Coordinates of C-alpha atoms in Angstrom, one line a residue:
X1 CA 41.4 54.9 -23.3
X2 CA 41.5 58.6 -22.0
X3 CA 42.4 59.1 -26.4
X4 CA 39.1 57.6 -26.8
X5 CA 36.6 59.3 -24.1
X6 CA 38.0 62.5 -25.3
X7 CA 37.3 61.7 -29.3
X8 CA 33.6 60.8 -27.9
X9 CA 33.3 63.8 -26.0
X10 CA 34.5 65.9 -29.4
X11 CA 32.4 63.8 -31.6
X12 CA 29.2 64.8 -29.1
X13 CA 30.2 68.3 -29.1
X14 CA 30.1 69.1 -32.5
X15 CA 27.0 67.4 -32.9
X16 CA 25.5 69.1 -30.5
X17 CA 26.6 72.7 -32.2
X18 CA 25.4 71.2 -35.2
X19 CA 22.0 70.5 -34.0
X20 CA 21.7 73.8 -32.7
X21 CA 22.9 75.6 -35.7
X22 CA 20.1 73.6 -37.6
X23 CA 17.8 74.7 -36.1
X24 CA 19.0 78.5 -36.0
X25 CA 19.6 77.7 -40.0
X26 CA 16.2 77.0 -40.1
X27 CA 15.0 80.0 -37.8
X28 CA 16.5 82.1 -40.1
X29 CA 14.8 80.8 -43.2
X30 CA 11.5 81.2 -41.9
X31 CA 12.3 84.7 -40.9
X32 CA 13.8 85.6 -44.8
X33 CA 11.0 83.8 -45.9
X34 CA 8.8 85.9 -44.3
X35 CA 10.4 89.0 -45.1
X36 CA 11.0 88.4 -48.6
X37 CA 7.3 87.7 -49.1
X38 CA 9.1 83.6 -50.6
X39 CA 5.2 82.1 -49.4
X40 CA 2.2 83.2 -51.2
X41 CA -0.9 85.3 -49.8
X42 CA -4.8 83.6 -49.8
X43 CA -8.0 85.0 -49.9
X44 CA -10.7 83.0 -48.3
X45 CA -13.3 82.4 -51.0
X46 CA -16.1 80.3 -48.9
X47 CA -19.0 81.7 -46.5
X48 CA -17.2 80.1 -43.5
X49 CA -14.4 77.6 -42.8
X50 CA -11.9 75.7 -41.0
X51 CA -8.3 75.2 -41.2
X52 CA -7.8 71.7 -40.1
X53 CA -5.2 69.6 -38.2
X54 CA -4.6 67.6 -41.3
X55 CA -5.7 66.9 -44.8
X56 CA -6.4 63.1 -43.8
X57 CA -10.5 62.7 -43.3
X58 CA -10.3 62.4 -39.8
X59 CA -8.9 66.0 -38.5
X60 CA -9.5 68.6 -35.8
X61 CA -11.3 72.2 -37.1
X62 CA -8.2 74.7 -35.4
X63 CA -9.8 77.8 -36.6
X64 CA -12.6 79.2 -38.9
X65 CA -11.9 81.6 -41.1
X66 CA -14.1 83.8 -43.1
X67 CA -15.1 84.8 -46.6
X68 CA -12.5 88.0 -47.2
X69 CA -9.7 86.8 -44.5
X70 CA -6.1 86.2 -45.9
X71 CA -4.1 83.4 -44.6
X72 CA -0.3 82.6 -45.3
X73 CA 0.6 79.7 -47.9
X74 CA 3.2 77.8 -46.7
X75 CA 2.8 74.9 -48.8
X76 CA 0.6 72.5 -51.1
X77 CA -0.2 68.5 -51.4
X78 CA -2.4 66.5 -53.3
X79 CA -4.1 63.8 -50.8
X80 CA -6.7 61.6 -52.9
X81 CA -6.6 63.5 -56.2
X82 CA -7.5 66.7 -53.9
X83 CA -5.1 69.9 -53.8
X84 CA -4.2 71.2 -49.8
X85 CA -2.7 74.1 -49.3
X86 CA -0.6 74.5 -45.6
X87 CA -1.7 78.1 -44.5
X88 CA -0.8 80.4 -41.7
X89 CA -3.8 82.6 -40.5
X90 CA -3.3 85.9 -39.0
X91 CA -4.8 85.8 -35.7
X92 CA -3.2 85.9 -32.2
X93 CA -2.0 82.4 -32.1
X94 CA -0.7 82.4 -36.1
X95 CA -2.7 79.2 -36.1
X96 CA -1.5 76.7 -38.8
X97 CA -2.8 74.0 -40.6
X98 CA -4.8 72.9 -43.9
X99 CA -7.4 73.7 -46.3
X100 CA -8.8 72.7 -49.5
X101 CA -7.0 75.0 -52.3
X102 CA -11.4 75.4 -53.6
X103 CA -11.5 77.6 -50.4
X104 CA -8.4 79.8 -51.1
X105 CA -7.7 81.8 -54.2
X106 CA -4.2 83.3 -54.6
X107 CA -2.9 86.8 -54.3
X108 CA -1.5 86.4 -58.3
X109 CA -4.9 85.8 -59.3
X110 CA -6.8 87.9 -57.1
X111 CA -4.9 90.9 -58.5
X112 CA -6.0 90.0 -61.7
X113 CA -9.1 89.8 -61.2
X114 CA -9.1 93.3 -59.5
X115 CA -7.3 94.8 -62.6
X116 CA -10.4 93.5 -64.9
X117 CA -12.4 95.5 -62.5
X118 CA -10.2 98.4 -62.6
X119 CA -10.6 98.3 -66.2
X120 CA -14.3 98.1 -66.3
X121 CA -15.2 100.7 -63.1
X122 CA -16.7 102.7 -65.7
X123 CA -19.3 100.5 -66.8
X124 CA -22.5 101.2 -66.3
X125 CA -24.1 97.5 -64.4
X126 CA -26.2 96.1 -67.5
X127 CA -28.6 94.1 -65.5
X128 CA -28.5 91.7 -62.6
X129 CA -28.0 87.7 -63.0
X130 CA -27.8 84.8 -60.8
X131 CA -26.4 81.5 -60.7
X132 CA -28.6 78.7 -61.4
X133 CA -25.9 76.0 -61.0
X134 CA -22.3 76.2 -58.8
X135 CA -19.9 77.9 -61.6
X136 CA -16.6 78.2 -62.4
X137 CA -15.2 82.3 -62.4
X138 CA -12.9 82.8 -64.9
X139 CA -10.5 85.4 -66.3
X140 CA -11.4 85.1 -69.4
X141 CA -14.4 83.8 -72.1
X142 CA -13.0 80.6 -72.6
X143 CA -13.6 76.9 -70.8
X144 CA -10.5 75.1 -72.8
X145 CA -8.9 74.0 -70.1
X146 CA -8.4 75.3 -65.9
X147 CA -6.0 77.8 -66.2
X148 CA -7.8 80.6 -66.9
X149 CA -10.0 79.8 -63.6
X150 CA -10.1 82.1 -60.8
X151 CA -12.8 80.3 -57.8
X152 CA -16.1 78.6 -57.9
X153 CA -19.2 80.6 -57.1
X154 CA -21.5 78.7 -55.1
X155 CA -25.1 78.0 -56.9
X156 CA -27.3 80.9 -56.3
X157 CA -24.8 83.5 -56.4
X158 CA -26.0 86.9 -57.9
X159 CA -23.7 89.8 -59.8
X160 CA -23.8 92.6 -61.8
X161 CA -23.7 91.8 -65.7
X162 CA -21.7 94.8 -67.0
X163 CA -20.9 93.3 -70.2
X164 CA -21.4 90.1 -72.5
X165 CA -19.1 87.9 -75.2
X166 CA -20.6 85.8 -78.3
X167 CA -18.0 82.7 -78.7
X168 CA -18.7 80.4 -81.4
X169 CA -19.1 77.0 -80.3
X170 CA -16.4 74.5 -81.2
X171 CA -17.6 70.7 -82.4
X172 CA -16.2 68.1 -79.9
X173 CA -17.8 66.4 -76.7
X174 CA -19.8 68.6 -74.2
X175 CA -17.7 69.7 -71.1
X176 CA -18.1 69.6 -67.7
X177 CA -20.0 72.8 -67.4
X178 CA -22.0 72.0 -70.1
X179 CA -23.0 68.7 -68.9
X180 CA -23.9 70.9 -64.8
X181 CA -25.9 73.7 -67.0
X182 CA -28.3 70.9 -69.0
X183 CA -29.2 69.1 -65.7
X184 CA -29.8 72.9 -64.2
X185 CA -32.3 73.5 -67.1
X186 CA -34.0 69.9 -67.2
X187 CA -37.5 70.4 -67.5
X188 CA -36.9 73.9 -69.1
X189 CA -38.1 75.1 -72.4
X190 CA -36.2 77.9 -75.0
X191 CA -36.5 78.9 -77.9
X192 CA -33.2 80.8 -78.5
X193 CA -31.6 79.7 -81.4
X194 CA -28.4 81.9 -81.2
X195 CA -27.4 79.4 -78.5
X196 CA -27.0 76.6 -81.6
X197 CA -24.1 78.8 -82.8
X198 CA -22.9 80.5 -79.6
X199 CA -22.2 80.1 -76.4
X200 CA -22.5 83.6 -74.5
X201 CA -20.2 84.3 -71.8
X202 CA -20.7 87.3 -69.2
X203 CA -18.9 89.5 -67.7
X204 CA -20.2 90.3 -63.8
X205 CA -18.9 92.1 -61.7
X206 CA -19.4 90.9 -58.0
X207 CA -19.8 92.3 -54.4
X208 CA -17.1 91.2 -51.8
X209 CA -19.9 89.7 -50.0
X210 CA -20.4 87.1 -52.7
X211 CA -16.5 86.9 -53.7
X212 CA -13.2 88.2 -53.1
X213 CA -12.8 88.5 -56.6
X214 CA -14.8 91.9 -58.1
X215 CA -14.5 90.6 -61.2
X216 CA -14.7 87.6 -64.2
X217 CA -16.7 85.7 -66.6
X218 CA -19.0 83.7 -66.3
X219 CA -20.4 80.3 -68.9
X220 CA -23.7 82.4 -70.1
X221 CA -25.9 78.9 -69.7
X222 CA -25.6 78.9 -66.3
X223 CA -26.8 82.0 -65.4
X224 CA -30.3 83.4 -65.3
X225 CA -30.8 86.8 -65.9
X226 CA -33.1 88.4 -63.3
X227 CA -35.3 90.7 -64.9
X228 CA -37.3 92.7 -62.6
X229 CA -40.9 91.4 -61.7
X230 CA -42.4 94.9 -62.4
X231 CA -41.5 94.7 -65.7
X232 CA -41.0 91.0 -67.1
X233 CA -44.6 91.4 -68.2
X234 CA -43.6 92.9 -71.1
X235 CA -41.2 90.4 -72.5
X236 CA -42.1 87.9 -74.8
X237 CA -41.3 84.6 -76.3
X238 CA -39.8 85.7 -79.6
X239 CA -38.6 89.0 -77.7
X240 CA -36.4 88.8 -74.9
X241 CA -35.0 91.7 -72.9
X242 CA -31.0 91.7 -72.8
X243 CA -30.5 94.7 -70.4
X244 CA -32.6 97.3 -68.1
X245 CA -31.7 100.5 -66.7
X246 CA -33.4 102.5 -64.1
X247 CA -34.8 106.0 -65.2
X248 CA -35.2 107.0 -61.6
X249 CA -33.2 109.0 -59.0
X250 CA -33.4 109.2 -55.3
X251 CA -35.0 105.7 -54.2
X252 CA -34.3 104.5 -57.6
X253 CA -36.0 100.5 -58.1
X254 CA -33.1 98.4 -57.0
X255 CA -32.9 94.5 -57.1
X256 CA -31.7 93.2 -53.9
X257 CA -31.3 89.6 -52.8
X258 CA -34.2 88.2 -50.5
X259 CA -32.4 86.9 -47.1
X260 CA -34.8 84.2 -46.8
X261 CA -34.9 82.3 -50.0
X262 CA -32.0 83.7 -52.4
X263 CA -34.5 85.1 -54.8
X264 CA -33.7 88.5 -56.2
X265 CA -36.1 91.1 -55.9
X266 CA -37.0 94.9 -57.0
X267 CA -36.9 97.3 -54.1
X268 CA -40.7 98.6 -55.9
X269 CA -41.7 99.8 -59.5
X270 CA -40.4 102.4 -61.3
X271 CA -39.2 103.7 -64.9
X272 CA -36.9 101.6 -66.9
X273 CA -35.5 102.1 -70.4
X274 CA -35.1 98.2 -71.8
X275 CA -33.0 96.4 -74.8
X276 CA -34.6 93.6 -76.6
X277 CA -33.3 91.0 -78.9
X278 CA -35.4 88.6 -81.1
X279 CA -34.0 85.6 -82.9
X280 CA -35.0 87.7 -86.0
X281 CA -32.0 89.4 -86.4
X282 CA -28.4 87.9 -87.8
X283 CA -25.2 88.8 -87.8
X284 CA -23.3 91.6 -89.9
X285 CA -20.1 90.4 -91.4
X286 CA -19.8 87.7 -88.8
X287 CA -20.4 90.1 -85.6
X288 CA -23.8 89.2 -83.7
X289 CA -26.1 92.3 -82.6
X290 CA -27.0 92.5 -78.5
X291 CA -29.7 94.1 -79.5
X292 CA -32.2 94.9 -81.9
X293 CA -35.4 96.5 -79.9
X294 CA -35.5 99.6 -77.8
X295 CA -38.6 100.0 -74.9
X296 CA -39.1 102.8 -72.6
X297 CA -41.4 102.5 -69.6
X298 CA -43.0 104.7 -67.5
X299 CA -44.3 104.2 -64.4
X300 CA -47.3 105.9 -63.3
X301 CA -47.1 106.2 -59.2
X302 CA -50.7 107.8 -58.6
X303 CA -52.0 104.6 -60.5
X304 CA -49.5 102.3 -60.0
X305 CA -49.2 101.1 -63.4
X306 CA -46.6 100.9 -66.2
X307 CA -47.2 102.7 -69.5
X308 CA -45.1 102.5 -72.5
X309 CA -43.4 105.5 -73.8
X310 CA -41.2 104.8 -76.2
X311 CA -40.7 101.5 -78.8
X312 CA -38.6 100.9 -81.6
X313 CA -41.1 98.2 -82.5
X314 CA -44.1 100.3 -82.1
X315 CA -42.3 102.8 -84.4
X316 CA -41.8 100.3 -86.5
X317 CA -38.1 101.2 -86.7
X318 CA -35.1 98.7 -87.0
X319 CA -32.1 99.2 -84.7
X320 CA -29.1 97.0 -85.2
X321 CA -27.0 97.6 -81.6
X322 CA -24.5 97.5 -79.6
X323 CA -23.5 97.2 -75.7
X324 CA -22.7 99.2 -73.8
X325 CA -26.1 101.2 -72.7
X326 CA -25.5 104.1 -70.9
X327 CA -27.9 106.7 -68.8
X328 CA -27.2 110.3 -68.0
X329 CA -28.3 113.3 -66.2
X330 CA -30.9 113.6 -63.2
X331 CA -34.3 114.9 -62.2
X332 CA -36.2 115.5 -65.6
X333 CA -33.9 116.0 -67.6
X334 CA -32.2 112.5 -68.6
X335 CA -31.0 110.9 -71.9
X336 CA -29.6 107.7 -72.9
X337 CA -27.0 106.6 -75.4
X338 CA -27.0 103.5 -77.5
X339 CA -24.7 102.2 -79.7
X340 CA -26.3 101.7 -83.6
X341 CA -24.9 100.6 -86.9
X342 CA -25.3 103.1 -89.4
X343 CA -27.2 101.2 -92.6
X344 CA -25.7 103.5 -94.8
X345 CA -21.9 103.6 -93.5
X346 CA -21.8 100.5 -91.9
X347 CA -20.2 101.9 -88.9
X348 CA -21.5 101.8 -85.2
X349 CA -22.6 105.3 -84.2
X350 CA -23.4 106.8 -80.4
X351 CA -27.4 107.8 -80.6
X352 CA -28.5 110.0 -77.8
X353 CA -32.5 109.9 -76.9
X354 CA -33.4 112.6 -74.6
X355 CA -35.7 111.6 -71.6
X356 CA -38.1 114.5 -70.0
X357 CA -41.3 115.0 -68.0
X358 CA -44.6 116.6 -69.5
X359 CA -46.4 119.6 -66.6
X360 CA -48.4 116.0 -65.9
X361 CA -45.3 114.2 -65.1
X362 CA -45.8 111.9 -67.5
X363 CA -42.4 110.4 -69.1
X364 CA -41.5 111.4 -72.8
X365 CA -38.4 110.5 -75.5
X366 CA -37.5 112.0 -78.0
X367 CA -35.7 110.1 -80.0
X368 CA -32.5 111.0 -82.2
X369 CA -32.8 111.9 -85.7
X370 CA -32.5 109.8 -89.1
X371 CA -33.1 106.1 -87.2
X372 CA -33.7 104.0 -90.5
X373 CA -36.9 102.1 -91.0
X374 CA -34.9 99.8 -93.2
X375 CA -34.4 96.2 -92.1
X376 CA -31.2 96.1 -90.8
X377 CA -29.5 92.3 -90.9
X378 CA -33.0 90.3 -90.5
X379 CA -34.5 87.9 -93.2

């Protein structure tokens, strides 16, 4: 009997010490883990938030968390077809709990997306788009499946278009993103007929207050390029305008987003050098133009008008072109370059046209010399 009470008492013992050492086990693997960086970082992607008690549809909001904040993630579940992450924020109480993986995007791909932006910090901004449907940001110019996917920008959403991508369009059913950009456009009418062959894809680069990611593409369709009111006068049906660069300096026109209704808007009028393309011009050994048109625009302040300066199609010349489009130099004394294809060669070559002011004030260019007349890849 005593053999017995003291086999119990051993048998309780050691259980006891092995409890305990559980849990100091398991002390110490959240501490390495910790240390050791074993659990991913997040950056909030939405507005606003909150991590919730639990994934299930009933829950408690714990804490909100903003677009820009990091959180922990500790783990991941798919509830409903839906992926949860189980995050850690970084505030006083190390608050835990759940949110959707759409409002999180990982560190792995957030540095990614900042080294496409490190790559690009050179680039000149080309113009300024906005979203006309909620779109997918991805690494790179290509929708064949989700792993190239970096977030979702919300509908609405503007960016920087620094640079632009002609894929050919593979035969097969429409996607997903195909199928959100034709019910964006319903009612809409274009006559672009590049977008029968192509699918454009842009590259934008974004500001943290729209996304955490600086940088991606973006499915060309659903965006709407926002040319500036002061001077979409001057496109055309058959001639639309591709990029648009300010020829200003201090209090330069910018394009800002209106608070109160999303719309994007230019700051006031001013002089803009302008790329145009027409469906007129094709391909050159299977590489699509961005542009084939060049207009300068003044701006007169005492009259408040616009004036044009300079045009390729005034000139009656044919420019065959390539992005980027760069501006240089300050007060009045200002060029821009251009990428053109040399008839003769074949090769693209950097054009410089000089940008000055006449004792009036009035804007002038002077143009490079030995731009061909010749019709250069139109029919």
């Amino acid at each position: 009997m005593i053999f017995r009470k003291i086999l119990l008492l051993f048998v309780i013992l050691f259980g006891a010490i092995g409890l305990t050492s559980c849990g100091i086990v398991e002390m110490i693997s959240e501490s390495t883990r910790g240390l050791v960086g074993l659990s991913e970082t997040g950056t909030i992607i939405s507005k606003d938030v909150y991590i919730r008690s639990s994934y299930a549809v009933v829950a408690a909001d714990l804490l909100e968390v903003k677009r820009g904040e990091t959180v922990e993630i500790l783990n991941e579940t798919v509830f409903e077809k839906v992926l949860w992450y189980r995050v850690r924020a970084f505030d006083e109480d190390s608050t835990e709990g759940w949110l959707e993986a759409q409002h999180v995007i990982k560190e792995e791909a957030l540095e990614k997306s900042k080294a496409l932006a490190e790559e690009a910090k050179d680039l000149q901004s080309q113009a300024v788009g906005q979203l006309r449907a909620p779109s997918n940001l991805r690494l790179t110019p290509e929708q064949k499946d989700d792993s190239n996917i970096l977030l979702k920008l919300e509908n609405r959403a503007t960016f920087e278009i620094v640079d632009w991508e002609y894929v050919k369009k593979e035969a097969g059913p429409e996607t997903t993103e195909s199928e959100e950009i034709q019910a964006a456009k319903e009612g809409s009418e274009e006559d672009d007929k590049i977008n029968d062959i192509y699918d454009i894809w842009y590259k934008v680069r974004l500001d943290p207050s729209v996304s955490p990611a600086p940088m991606g593409w973006i499915f060309g369709r659903q965006v709407d390029p926002q040319v500036p009111g002061d001077i979409i006068y001057y496109q055309t049906n058959k001639r639309k305008f591709v990029t648009w660069l300010s020829l200003e300096d201090e209090g330069a026109p910018k394009q800002v987003v209106s608070p109160e209704n999303g719309e994007v808007k230019v700051t006031k009028p001013g002089s803009w050098v302008i790329l145009s393309r027409t469906n007129e011009v094709k391909a050159i050994d299977g590489v699509e133009p961005d542009f084939d048109g060049i207009l300068v625009l003044g701006f007169d302040k005492y009259n408040e008008e616009h004036y044009t300066t300079y045009s390729t199609e005034r000139e009656r010349i044919d420019v065959w072109g390539m992005l980027p489009l760069k501006v240089e130099g300050s007060g009045d004394n200002k060029s821009f370059i251009v990428n053109l294809r040399n008839p003769q060669t074949g090769k693209m070559e950097e054009k410089r046209f000089l940008v000055t002011r006449d004792k009036n004030k009035r804007l002038r260019v002077t143009p490079p010399e030995g731009l061909e007349t010749e019709k250069q890849g139109k029919k």
